[in-house]
Amino acid sequence: MFARKDAEANDHGRGIAGWAVVALVFMPFAAGYFLSYLFRTINGVVSARLAAELGLNAADLGLITAVYFLVLAAAQIPVGVMLDRYGPRRVQSVLLLIAAFGAAAFARSTGPLSLLMARAVIGLGVAAALTAGLKAIVLWFPRERVALVNGYMVMLGALGAVAATLPAEAVLAKTGWRDLFDILAVTTAGTAILIFFLVPERDVEASSAAAGGGLRAILADRRFWKIAPLSGGCIGSAWSMQGLWAPAWLTDVEGMTRTEVVTALCATAIVLSLGAWLLGMIASWTRRKGIRRETLLALVAVLFILAQLALVLRLPLPSIGPWLMIAIVGSATVLSFAIVSDYFPKEMAGRANGVLNVVHFGWGFLAQYGTGLLVAHWAQQDGHYPAVAYQVAFGVNVALQTAALAWFAISRGRHATRKSDDRFSFALYEDFDDLGSYSEQPVLIEEPVAQGKW
């Protein structure tokens, strides 16, 4: 409370700095993202119990799990506007209370419909879990440190995926899935209260004007649509696979026991967390070296496609290897959001991140539910779906990601050709990322370009 009073009295929050910002701003939002990642991946551990107790098939599990992504995608733009208008503290705390209610409702569900509705409420409640943290980082940390701090945010949040493996399995063994969700409900409500009363406020008044115009500028930005399909295709698919279909593959195709599956999921979750830290470090280093983050994102996409092909083609590799690479791709938001933070001013950070997350979560929903629909076309054999069912479903995803990568390459080629003929102001707006770092020096931009008109 004292920190907030000091912040508001001292230029709207500039009275705290250093480790105080880490403790009062970064860590509370990281805790919220931790919970969202736990909710995102927890169905991979409880799905077998849900299927056995409530008689669910692959399509049911796919829809119940994927509705989380659908609601998240639908909420991202209004949440982004609210973040820019009201600030991350208030938005995050209110939404996490909704997530707590959804978790409590999930614990009391008795069939597919009630599970679906409760899961949707959880998705709405964690809709700002990442973007609120990213908005807070943009507001409180220097621009040149944003990618690195984003990496730490995603790293700590991804530990929620670790908590959704062996720790969640230990709780399940003692209490059951209903009590587990009751525990999550209480924890989430406590985190919401912590954020509301601990996090200092930051001035967001300047960003509340022209929200619609800012959103139109984002949607009209060609640089954004150069990377959005590639980022969504890779990150959304990685989330959907780790959140549900990795344990299904390891059980049905690799023949692993329950203990082996949960241990493998724990390993992938740890790699996901470390991958976020590593990508954040690499992004920070390459920025200083003048290497564009778009190049790194494309490299991650190539490795992701190769890892999935190794599964689809059943190459003679250790079964866990490709899944570790897939897990790392789930942390590539570190790169995507750092790229977007360079495209737009901090007053538009919430909306820009929100629009990109629409693509991420929208693709995650389609990939997770679509995989379930495709797999369910094959009959189970001794309680397991055949390997070909997963190979076909994963192969369709790979084809879509390859198309997104091709679009990225074509778009870059067009931009490179156009730059030689365009005037400087247009080139600056179109390829701002080519500068390698944000320039604080004033530049002359023609009025139509400055207004986002093409």
Coordinates of C-alpha atoms in Angstrom, one line a residue, residues 30-362:
A30 CA 4.0 -14.0 -13.2
A31 CA 1.9 -15.8 -10.6
G32 CA -1.2 -15.1 -12.6
Y33 CA 0.4 -16.4 -15.8
F34 CA 1.6 -19.5 -13.8
L35 CA -2.0 -20.3 -13.0
S36 CA -3.2 -19.8 -16.6
Y37 CA -0.5 -22.2 -17.8
L38 CA -1.6 -24.7 -15.2
F39 CA -5.2 -24.4 -16.3
R40 CA -4.1 -24.7 -20.0
T41 CA -2.3 -28.0 -19.5
I42 CA -4.1 -29.6 -16.6
N43 CA -6.5 -31.5 -18.8
G44 CA -3.6 -33.6 -20.1
V45 CA -3.3 -35.1 -16.7
V46 CA -7.0 -35.3 -15.7
S47 CA -8.4 -36.3 -19.1
A48 CA -8.1 -40.0 -18.6
R49 CA -10.0 -39.7 -15.3
L50 CA -12.7 -37.5 -16.9
A51 CA -13.1 -40.0 -19.8
A52 CA -13.4 -42.9 -17.4
E53 CA -15.8 -41.3 -15.0
L54 CA -18.0 -39.4 -17.4
G55 CA -17.7 -41.5 -20.6
L56 CA -16.0 -39.0 -22.8
N57 CA -14.4 -39.8 -26.2
A58 CA -11.5 -38.1 -28.1
A59 CA -13.8 -35.5 -29.7
D60 CA -15.4 -34.7 -26.4
L61 CA -12.1 -34.2 -24.7
G62 CA -10.8 -32.1 -27.6
L63 CA -13.8 -29.8 -27.5
I64 CA -13.9 -29.4 -23.7
T65 CA -10.1 -28.7 -23.6
A66 CA -10.1 -26.5 -26.7
V67 CA -13.0 -24.2 -25.7
Y68 CA -10.5 -22.6 -23.3
F69 CA -8.6 -21.4 -26.4
L70 CA -11.8 -20.3 -28.2
V71 CA -12.9 -18.1 -25.3
L72 CA -9.4 -16.7 -24.9
A73 CA -9.3 -15.8 -28.5
A74 CA -12.7 -14.1 -28.5
A75 CA -11.7 -12.1 -25.4
Q76 CA -8.3 -10.9 -26.5
I77 CA -9.2 -7.7 -28.3
P78 CA -11.7 -6.4 -25.7
V79 CA -9.2 -7.4 -23.0
G80 CA -6.4 -5.6 -24.8
V81 CA -8.5 -2.4 -25.0
M82 CA -9.3 -2.6 -21.3
L83 CA -5.7 -3.1 -20.5
D84 CA -4.7 0.0 -22.4
R85 CA -7.6 2.0 -20.9
Y86 CA -7.8 0.8 -17.2
G87 CA -4.3 -0.7 -16.7
P88 CA -3.2 -4.3 -16.0
R89 CA -3.8 -4.3 -12.2
R90 CA -7.5 -3.9 -12.2
V91 CA -8.2 -6.0 -15.3
Q92 CA -6.1 -8.9 -14.2
S93 CA -7.5 -9.0 -10.6
V94 CA -11.2 -9.0 -11.7
L95 CA -10.7 -11.6 -14.4
L96 CA -8.8 -14.0 -12.1
L97 CA -11.8 -13.9 -9.8
I98 CA -13.9 -15.1 -12.7
A99 CA -11.3 -17.9 -13.3
A100 CA -11.6 -19.0 -9.7
F101 CA -15.4 -19.2 -10.1
G102 CA -14.9 -21.3 -13.3
A103 CA -12.5 -23.7 -11.5
A104 CA -15.0 -24.2 -8.7
A105 CA -17.8 -24.9 -11.3
F106 CA -15.5 -27.4 -13.1
A107 CA -15.0 -29.3 -9.8
R108 CA -18.8 -29.7 -9.5
S109 CA -19.5 -30.6 -13.2
T110 CA -21.4 -33.8 -13.9
G111 CA -21.3 -34.1 -17.7
P112 CA -19.8 -32.9 -20.9
L113 CA -21.9 -29.7 -21.1
S114 CA -21.2 -28.5 -17.6
L115 CA -17.5 -29.3 -18.1
L116 CA -17.6 -27.3 -21.3
M117 CA -19.2 -24.3 -19.7
A118 CA -16.9 -24.3 -16.7
R119 CA -13.8 -24.6 -18.9
A120 CA -15.1 -21.7 -20.9
V121 CA -15.4 -19.6 -17.8
I122 CA -11.9 -20.5 -16.8
G123 CA -10.7 -19.4 -20.3
L124 CA -12.4 -16.0 -19.9
G125 CA -10.9 -15.6 -16.4
V126 CA -7.3 -16.1 -17.6
A127 CA -7.8 -14.1 -20.8
A128 CA -5.5 -11.4 -19.6
A129 CA -3.0 -13.6 -17.7
L130 CA -0.2 -13.1 -20.3
T131 CA -1.1 -9.8 -21.9
A132 CA -1.6 -8.1 -18.6
G133 CA 1.9 -9.1 -17.6
L134 CA 3.3 -8.0 -20.9
K135 CA 1.5 -4.7 -20.6
A136 CA 2.9 -4.2 -17.1
I137 CA 6.4 -5.0 -18.5
V138 CA 6.1 -2.5 -21.3
L139 CA 4.9 0.1 -18.8
W140 CA 7.5 -0.5 -16.1
F141 CA 10.7 -1.7 -17.9
P142 CA 13.0 -0.1 -20.5
R143 CA 12.1 -1.0 -24.1
E144 CA 15.5 -2.6 -24.7
R145 CA 14.9 -5.0 -21.7
V146 CA 11.3 -6.0 -22.8
A147 CA 12.3 -9.2 -24.6
L148 CA 14.5 -10.4 -21.8
V149 CA 11.8 -9.7 -19.1
N150 CA 9.2 -11.3 -21.3
G151 CA 11.4 -14.4 -21.3
Y152 CA 11.5 -14.4 -17.6
M153 CA 7.7 -13.9 -17.5
V154 CA 7.0 -16.9 -19.8
M155 CA 9.7 -19.0 -18.0
L156 CA 8.0 -18.6 -14.6
G157 CA 4.5 -18.9 -16.1
A158 CA 5.5 -22.1 -17.9
L159 CA 6.3 -23.6 -14.5
G160 CA 2.5 -23.9 -14.3
A161 CA 2.9 -26.6 -16.9
V162 CA 5.4 -28.3 -14.7
A163 CA 2.9 -28.1 -11.8
A164 CA 0.3 -29.7 -14.0
T165 CA 2.3 -32.9 -14.2
L166 CA 3.9 -34.7 -11.3
P167 CA 2.6 -32.3 -8.6
A168 CA -0.9 -32.5 -10.0
E169 CA -0.7 -36.2 -10.3
A170 CA 0.3 -36.5 -6.6
V171 CA -2.7 -34.4 -5.6
L172 CA -5.0 -36.5 -7.9
A173 CA -3.8 -39.7 -6.2
K174 CA -4.8 -38.3 -2.8
T175 CA -7.9 -36.3 -3.5
G176 CA -9.2 -36.7 -7.0
W177 CA -9.8 -34.2 -9.8
R178 CA -12.7 -32.4 -8.2
D179 CA -10.7 -31.5 -5.1
L180 CA -7.8 -30.5 -7.3
F181 CA -9.9 -27.9 -9.0
D182 CA -11.3 -26.7 -5.7
I183 CA -7.7 -26.1 -4.6
L184 CA -7.0 -24.2 -7.9
A185 CA -10.1 -22.1 -7.3
V186 CA -9.0 -20.9 -3.9
T187 CA -5.4 -20.3 -5.1
T188 CA -6.6 -18.3 -8.1
A189 CA -8.9 -16.1 -6.0
G190 CA -6.0 -15.4 -3.6
T191 CA -3.8 -14.4 -6.5
A192 CA -6.4 -12.0 -7.7
I193 CA -6.6 -10.3 -4.3
L194 CA -2.8 -10.1 -4.1
I195 CA -2.6 -8.4 -7.5
F196 CA -5.3 -5.9 -6.7
F197 CA -3.8 -4.8 -3.3
L198 CA -0.1 -5.2 -4.0
V199 CA 0.6 -4.0 -7.5
P200 CA 1.1 -0.2 -7.8
E201 CA -0.9 1.8 -10.3
R202 CA 0.6 3.2 -13.5
D203 CA -0.7 6.1 -15.5
V204 CA -2.6 4.8 -18.5
E205 CA -4.7 7.9 -19.2
A206 CA -2.9 8.8 -22.4
S207 CA -3.7 5.4 -24.0
S208 CA -7.5 5.5 -23.4
A209 CA -8.1 7.8 -26.3
A210 CA -8.8 6.6 -29.9
A211 CA -8.9 2.9 -28.9
G212 CA -10.8 2.1 -32.1
G213 CA -8.3 4.0 -34.2
G214 CA -5.4 2.2 -32.5
L215 CA -7.0 -1.2 -33.2
R216 CA -7.6 -0.3 -36.8
A217 CA -3.9 0.7 -37.2
I218 CA -2.8 -2.7 -35.8
L219 CA -5.1 -4.6 -38.1
A220 CA -4.0 -2.6 -41.1
D221 CA -0.3 -3.1 -40.4
R222 CA 1.4 -5.3 -43.0
R223 CA 4.3 -6.1 -40.7
F224 CA 1.8 -7.6 -38.2
W225 CA 0.2 -9.9 -40.8
K226 CA 3.6 -11.0 -42.0
I227 CA 4.3 -12.8 -38.7
A228 CA 0.9 -13.5 -37.2
P229 CA 0.0 -16.6 -39.2
L230 CA 3.5 -18.1 -38.6
S231 CA 3.4 -17.2 -34.9
G232 CA -0.1 -18.5 -34.4
G233 CA 0.4 -21.7 -36.4
C234 CA 3.4 -22.7 -34.4
I235 CA 2.7 -21.4 -30.9
G236 CA -1.0 -22.3 -31.0
S237 CA -0.3 -25.8 -32.3
A238 CA 2.4 -26.3 -29.7
W239 CA 0.0 -25.3 -26.9
S240 CA -2.7 -27.6 -28.2
M241 CA -0.3 -30.6 -28.5
Q242 CA 1.3 -30.2 -25.1
G243 CA -2.0 -29.5 -23.4
L244 CA -3.8 -32.6 -24.5
W245 CA -2.4 -34.6 -27.4
A246 CA 1.1 -35.3 -26.1
P247 CA -0.1 -37.6 -23.3
A248 CA -2.5 -39.2 -25.7
W249 CA 0.3 -39.9 -28.2
L250 CA 2.7 -41.2 -25.6
T251 CA 0.0 -43.5 -24.2
D252 CA -1.6 -44.8 -27.5
V253 CA 1.3 -44.7 -29.9
E254 CA 4.4 -45.1 -27.7
G255 CA 2.7 -47.5 -25.2
M256 CA 4.0 -45.6 -22.1
T257 CA 2.6 -46.3 -18.6
R258 CA 0.8 -43.6 -16.7
T259 CA 3.9 -42.9 -14.6
E260 CA 6.1 -42.7 -17.7
V261 CA 3.6 -40.3 -19.4
V262 CA 3.4 -38.0 -16.4
T263 CA 7.2 -38.0 -16.1
A264 CA 7.6 -37.2 -19.8
L265 CA 5.1 -34.4 -19.5
C266 CA 7.1 -33.0 -16.6
A267 CA 10.3 -33.1 -18.7
T268 CA 8.6 -31.2 -21.5
A269 CA 7.2 -28.6 -19.1
I270 CA 10.6 -28.0 -17.6
V271 CA 12.1 -27.6 -21.1
L272 CA 9.3 -25.2 -22.0
S273 CA 10.2 -23.1 -19.0
L274 CA 13.9 -23.1 -19.8
G275 CA 13.2 -22.5 -23.5
A276 CA 11.4 -19.3 -22.6
W277 CA 14.4 -18.1 -20.6
L278 CA 16.8 -19.1 -23.4
L279 CA 14.7 -17.5 -26.2
G280 CA 14.5 -14.3 -24.1
M281 CA 18.3 -14.3 -23.7
I282 CA 18.9 -14.9 -27.4
A283 CA 16.4 -12.3 -28.4
S284 CA 18.1 -9.7 -26.2
W285 CA 21.5 -10.7 -27.5
T286 CA 20.5 -10.6 -31.2
R287 CA 18.9 -7.2 -30.8
R288 CA 22.2 -5.8 -29.8
K289 CA 23.8 -7.6 -32.7
G290 CA 21.3 -6.2 -35.2
I291 CA 19.8 -9.6 -36.0
R292 CA 16.0 -9.4 -36.5
R293 CA 13.8 -11.4 -34.2
E294 CA 11.6 -12.3 -37.2
T295 CA 14.5 -14.4 -38.4
L296 CA 14.7 -16.3 -35.1
L297 CA 10.9 -16.9 -35.2
A298 CA 11.2 -18.4 -38.7
L299 CA 14.1 -20.7 -37.5
V300 CA 11.9 -21.9 -34.5
A301 CA 9.1 -22.6 -37.0
V302 CA 11.4 -24.7 -39.2
L303 CA 12.6 -26.7 -36.1
F304 CA 9.0 -27.2 -35.0
I305 CA 7.9 -28.5 -38.4
L306 CA 10.8 -31.0 -38.4
A307 CA 10.0 -32.2 -34.9
Q308 CA 6.4 -32.9 -35.9
L309 CA 7.5 -34.7 -39.1
A310 CA 9.7 -36.9 -37.0
L311 CA 6.6 -38.0 -35.1
V312 CA 4.4 -38.3 -38.2
L313 CA 7.0 -40.4 -40.1
R314 CA 7.8 -42.4 -37.0
L315 CA 11.6 -41.8 -37.4
P316 CA 13.8 -44.0 -35.3
L317 CA 14.5 -41.3 -32.6
P318 CA 13.9 -41.3 -28.9
S319 CA 10.2 -40.7 -28.4
I320 CA 10.7 -37.8 -26.1
G321 CA 13.1 -35.9 -28.4
P322 CA 10.5 -34.3 -30.8
W323 CA 8.2 -33.5 -27.9
L324 CA 10.9 -31.5 -26.1
M325 CA 11.3 -29.4 -29.3
I326 CA 7.5 -28.9 -29.5
A327 CA 7.5 -27.8 -25.9
I328 CA 10.2 -25.1 -26.6
V329 CA 8.1 -23.7 -29.4
G330 CA 5.3 -23.1 -26.9
S331 CA 7.5 -20.5 -25.3
A332 CA 8.2 -18.6 -28.6
T333 CA 5.7 -15.9 -27.5
V334 CA 8.9 -14.4 -26.1
L335 CA 9.9 -13.6 -29.6
S336 CA 6.5 -12.8 -31.0
F337 CA 5.5 -10.2 -28.4
A338 CA 9.0 -8.7 -28.4
I339 CA 8.5 -8.2 -32.2
V340 CA 5.1 -6.6 -31.7
S341 CA 6.5 -4.3 -29.0
D342 CA 8.8 -2.8 -31.5
Y343 CA 6.1 -2.3 -34.1
F344 CA 3.8 -0.2 -31.9
P345 CA 4.1 2.4 -29.1
K346 CA 3.6 1.3 -25.5
E347 CA 0.2 3.0 -25.3
M348 CA -1.0 0.4 -27.8
A349 CA 0.8 -2.6 -26.3
G350 CA -2.3 -4.2 -24.8
R351 CA -4.3 -4.1 -28.0
A352 CA -1.3 -5.2 -30.1
N353 CA -0.6 -8.2 -27.9
G354 CA -4.3 -8.9 -27.7
V355 CA -4.7 -9.1 -31.4
L356 CA -1.7 -11.4 -31.8
N357 CA -3.1 -13.6 -29.0
V358 CA -6.4 -13.9 -31.0
V359 CA -4.3 -15.6 -33.6
H360 CA -2.5 -17.8 -31.1
F361 CA -5.5 -19.0 -29.2
G362 CA -7.7 -19.2 -32.3

